Amino acid sequence: MIDRSSTFTGQSEVQGDPHGEVFDLVGIGFGPANLALAIAIEEHNESSPGDEVRACFFERRTEFAWHPGMLLEGSTMQIAFPKDLVTFRNPTSSYSFFSYLHEHGRLVDFVNHQTFFPTRLEFQDYLQWAARRVGTEVRYDADIVAVEPLHNARGSADLFTVRAADGSVVHARTVVMGVGLRARVPSWATESSRCFHNHDFLFHLEEMPSPVHQRFVVVGAGQSAAEVVQYLHANYPQAEVHNVFGRFGYSPADDSPYANRIFDPEVVDELHSAPLEERERLLALHKGTNYAVVAPELIEALYAAEYRERVRGPRRLFMRRASEVLATTETSTGIEVEIRNSLDDSSDTLECDAVVLATGFEPTSLGSMLGDLAWNTPVPPVARDYRLELPAEIAADVYLLGGTEKTHGLTASLLSNAAVRAGEVLSSVLERRLRGQSVERAEIGELDRIPSQHTYATSEAR
Ligand SMILES: Cc1cc2nc3c(=O)[nH]c(=O)nc-3n(C[C@H](O)[C@H](O)[C@H](O)COP(=O)(O)OP(=O)(O)OC[C@H]3O[C@@H](n4cnc5c(N)ncnc54)[C@H](O)[C@@H]3O)c2cc1C
C-alpha cells in the first residue's frame, strides 16, 4: 500500500512542497507492460551506478496476475514466446522466457515440444516468476484514482501527486500509465451472475447458479468467444452452446509473415510518422491480424465437433450466424435471451443458464484519473516516445503504455512490443532527466549547452 502517513493537505500541494515519498518514476498498473519497464529499470540501475531511476509501481490486484479469468485449459499464446518481457530489447537478459524455462528445468522439454506458442498457463507462470524476481519496488492492493500536477508558487509543476483510493499519496517526476484495457459491454446487457463478460469467465462460472436449462449463449466471434464456446461445450457435456454473432462464420487470424510485420518494433516509427488517414487505412486493412479473428486450428476443431454431432447426435453446438441478441430477461431459474437473425428477420427466445459476453475490449478512459491532463480529441496527443503532450507549465511527464493504437499501431495493447517499448520509454525518461539537469545547471551558469541524446538499449533491429 501507499504510505498513508504521506497524505497531503491541499495547502501544501499548492505550495509545491512534497511531503512523503518522491520517486523519479511511478508506474500505475502492473501488468506485462509495466513489468517489462520495471525490469528495464532494474537492468539500467545495475549497469549505471550513480544514474539510478528510483521507481515504484502500483497495482490494484493483491498479487501479479495476467487475465486469470481466461486461463482456460490448453489455450495458447497468440504471439511467439521470444516476444517476452525482454528478449527484443536485451537478448542476454536473465528475465527471458528461456531463462524461466531453464530455471524450471523445462528448457530441453520445451524445445522438444517444437512450438513457438506456449500455453497461456505457462506464460502467466513466466510472467509471475518475473514479477516475483524483479527488484524494482511494486506495491499491490493499491488502486490509483488520480494523477495531479503539484503546482509550485510560480504556477508551474515538476512533480505529480499520485493519489490512491484510500487517500494516500506519493509524488513522481514521471508517471507511466499501464492500466490495460476495459471490457466492452453491449448496451442491451445488464451484468449479473448469469450475464457476464468473458474477461472474468472462470470466476463467474464458479459463482453461477447450477445449470437448470443446460444451455449457454456466447456472444462474439473472436478468439475469446471461440475459446469460451469450446470450453463450455467440453466442460458441460449435457449443455447446448449457442454462439451468436453478426458474421456469417469465424474469420481466421492472419499470422502470415508479411502481415505479421505490422507488429515489428521498427514499424512503430513508420506508423507514428505517417499521416493519420494512411495509418487508419493500414490498421483497418490488417485488423484481421488481431481483432474479431480466431486461430485456424480452433476453427477447425469447433467445426469438427459440430460435424460429429450432425453425424451421431445429439446436437449441442450451434453457430447462430448473422444474428444478434436483442434483449435478455432474468428469471428465477435462468436468463431468457431473444435472438434475431438478420437474414430473414426471424427471432426466437432461448431459456439459458448464462450469457457470456465475448464482446471485446476498449481503451480504459483515463479522464477520471488524469482530470485536466486528459485529452478530448479522438486521437491522443502522444509523441513517438509514448509521452503525453501536456500544458507548457507542466515540466513533469506522463507516458502511456497502452491506449495508443491510433498513434503507434496495433502493438499498443499487446505483448508483441512490450520489451522494446519499455526500453524506449526508459531512454526517454533518462534523456529528459539529463536535459532537465543540464538546463538547471545552465541556469546557474555551470553549463552552456544541453548534452546530446541519452540512449538506452532498444531493439537489436533498431
Ligand atoms: C484472454 C486474453 C488473452 C490475451 N492473449 C494475448 C496474447 O497471446 N498476445 C498478446 O500480445 N496479447 C494478448 N492479450 C492482450 C493483452 O492486452 C496483453 O496480453 C497484456 O495483458 C497487456 O498488458 P498491459 O500491462 O498493458 O495490461 P494488463 O495486462 O491489463 O495490466 C494492467 C494492470 O493494471 C492494473 N490497473 C488498472 N487500473 C489500475 C489502477 N487505477 N490502479 C492500479 N492498478 C490498476 C490492472 O489490475 C492490471 O493488472 C490477451 C488479452 C486477453 C484478455
Short mmCIF file of C-alpha atoms and ligand atoms in Angstrom, two decimals, residues 27-35 58-61 63-67 69-71 76-79 120 127 142-145 177-181 198-199 224 227 290 361 364 369 401-402 412-417 421, ligand 1:
data_model
loop_
_atom_site.label_atom_id
_atom_site.label_comp_id
_atom_site.label_asym_id
_atom_site.label_seq_id
_atom_site.Cartn_x
_atom_site.Cartn_y
_atom_site.Cartn_z
CA GLY A 27 4.03 3.20 -12.78
CA ILE A 28 0.28 2.78 -12.49
CA GLY A 29 -0.88 -0.78 -13.11
CA PHE A 30 1.47 -3.72 -13.01
CA GLY A 31 0.58 -5.92 -15.94
CA PRO A 32 3.12 -7.11 -18.52
CA ALA A 33 3.63 -3.57 -19.91
CA ASN A 34 4.85 -2.02 -16.68
CA LEU A 35 6.53 -5.28 -15.62
CA PHE A 58 1.24 0.44 -8.03
CA GLU A 59 -1.18 -2.39 -8.79
CA ARG A 60 -4.76 -2.70 -7.61
CA ARG A 61 -4.67 -6.50 -7.53
CA GLU A 63 -0.70 -10.05 -6.48
CA PHE A 64 0.53 -10.23 -10.06
CA ALA A 65 -1.92 -11.91 -12.46
CA TRP A 66 -2.37 -11.93 -16.22
CA HIS A 67 -6.02 -12.27 -17.29
CA GLY A 69 -10.28 -15.37 -15.63
CA MET A 70 -9.35 -16.62 -19.11
CA LEU A 71 -6.67 -19.15 -18.25
CA THR A 76 -2.18 -20.98 -26.14
CA MET A 77 -0.41 -17.67 -26.67
CA GLN A 78 -1.20 -15.63 -29.77
CA ILE A 79 2.40 -14.42 -30.06
CA ARG A 120 -1.28 -19.16 -21.57
CA LEU A 127 5.17 -13.50 -16.00
CA ALA A 142 -3.15 0.00 -4.35
CA ASP A 143 -5.91 1.39 -6.57
CA ILE A 144 -4.76 4.68 -8.04
CA VAL A 145 -7.56 7.17 -8.62
CA MET A 177 0.16 4.62 -17.22
CA GLY A 178 -0.03 0.85 -17.80
CA VAL A 179 -3.62 0.22 -16.85
CA GLY A 180 -4.60 -2.12 -19.69
CA LEU A 181 -7.95 -2.30 -21.46
CA ASN A 198 -15.60 -13.25 -20.70
CA HIS A 199 -12.73 -11.36 -19.05
CA SER A 224 -12.05 -15.41 -26.75
CA GLU A 227 -12.33 -20.44 -26.70
CA ASN A 290 -5.71 -9.33 -34.09
CA PHE A 361 -12.19 -4.63 -25.05
CA THR A 364 -9.54 2.41 -20.43
CA MET A 369 -7.68 9.70 -13.28
CA LEU A 401 1.81 2.17 -22.21
CA GLY A 402 -1.37 1.11 -23.95
CA ALA A 412 -0.20 -0.70 -28.40
CA SER A 413 -2.20 -3.08 -26.20
CA LEU A 414 -0.36 -6.30 -26.97
CA LEU A 415 2.72 -8.07 -25.72
CA SER A 416 4.50 -8.01 -29.11
CA ASN A 417 6.39 -4.80 -28.49
CA ARG A 421 8.67 -0.11 -25.84
C1 LIG B 1 -7.62 -13.61 -22.63
C2 LIG B 1 -6.59 -12.71 -23.23
C3 LIG B 1 -5.53 -13.26 -23.91
C4 LIG B 1 -4.57 -12.45 -24.48
N1 LIG B 1 -3.57 -13.03 -25.15
C5 LIG B 1 -2.62 -12.24 -25.73
C6 LIG B 1 -1.55 -12.82 -26.45
O1 LIG B 1 -1.44 -14.04 -26.57
N2 LIG B 1 -0.63 -11.99 -27.00
C7 LIG B 1 -0.73 -10.63 -26.86
O2 LIG B 1 0.14 -9.92 -27.36
N3 LIG B 1 -1.74 -10.07 -26.19
C8 LIG B 1 -2.69 -10.82 -25.63
N4 LIG B 1 -3.72 -10.24 -24.97
C9 LIG B 1 -3.81 -8.76 -24.91
C10 LIG B 1 -3.41 -8.17 -23.55
O3 LIG B 1 -3.85 -6.85 -23.53
C11 LIG B 1 -1.92 -8.21 -23.29
O4 LIG B 1 -1.55 -9.54 -23.21
C12 LIG B 1 -1.43 -7.63 -21.94
O5 LIG B 1 -2.25 -8.02 -20.89
C13 LIG B 1 -1.26 -6.13 -21.97
O6 LIG B 1 -0.55 -5.77 -20.81
P1 LIG B 1 -0.84 -4.43 -20.00
O7 LIG B 1 0.14 -4.40 -18.89
O8 LIG B 1 -0.88 -3.31 -20.95
O9 LIG B 1 -2.33 -4.57 -19.46
P2 LIG B 1 -2.96 -5.57 -18.38
O10 LIG B 1 -2.39 -6.92 -18.51
O11 LIG B 1 -4.43 -5.42 -18.50
O12 LIG B 1 -2.48 -4.97 -16.99
C14 LIG B 1 -2.97 -3.75 -16.49
C15 LIG B 1 -2.89 -3.80 -14.97
O13 LIG B 1 -3.22 -2.53 -14.43
C16 LIG B 1 -3.98 -2.70 -13.26
N5 LIG B 1 -4.71 -1.46 -13.04
C17 LIG B 1 -5.66 -0.92 -13.84
N6 LIG B 1 -6.08 0.25 -13.34
C18 LIG B 1 -5.39 0.46 -12.20
C19 LIG B 1 -5.40 1.49 -11.23
N7 LIG B 1 -6.20 2.55 -11.35
N8 LIG B 1 -4.57 1.39 -10.16
C20 LIG B 1 -3.75 0.32 -10.03
N9 LIG B 1 -3.71 -0.70 -10.91
C21 LIG B 1 -4.52 -0.63 -11.99
C22 LIG B 1 -4.85 -3.90 -13.57
O14 LIG B 1 -5.30 -4.52 -12.37
C23 LIG B 1 -3.88 -4.79 -14.36
O15 LIG B 1 -3.19 -5.69 -13.53
C24 LIG B 1 -4.68 -11.04 -24.38
C25 LIG B 1 -5.75 -10.48 -23.70
C26 LIG B 1 -6.70 -11.31 -23.12
C27 LIG B 1 -7.84 -10.68 -22.39
#
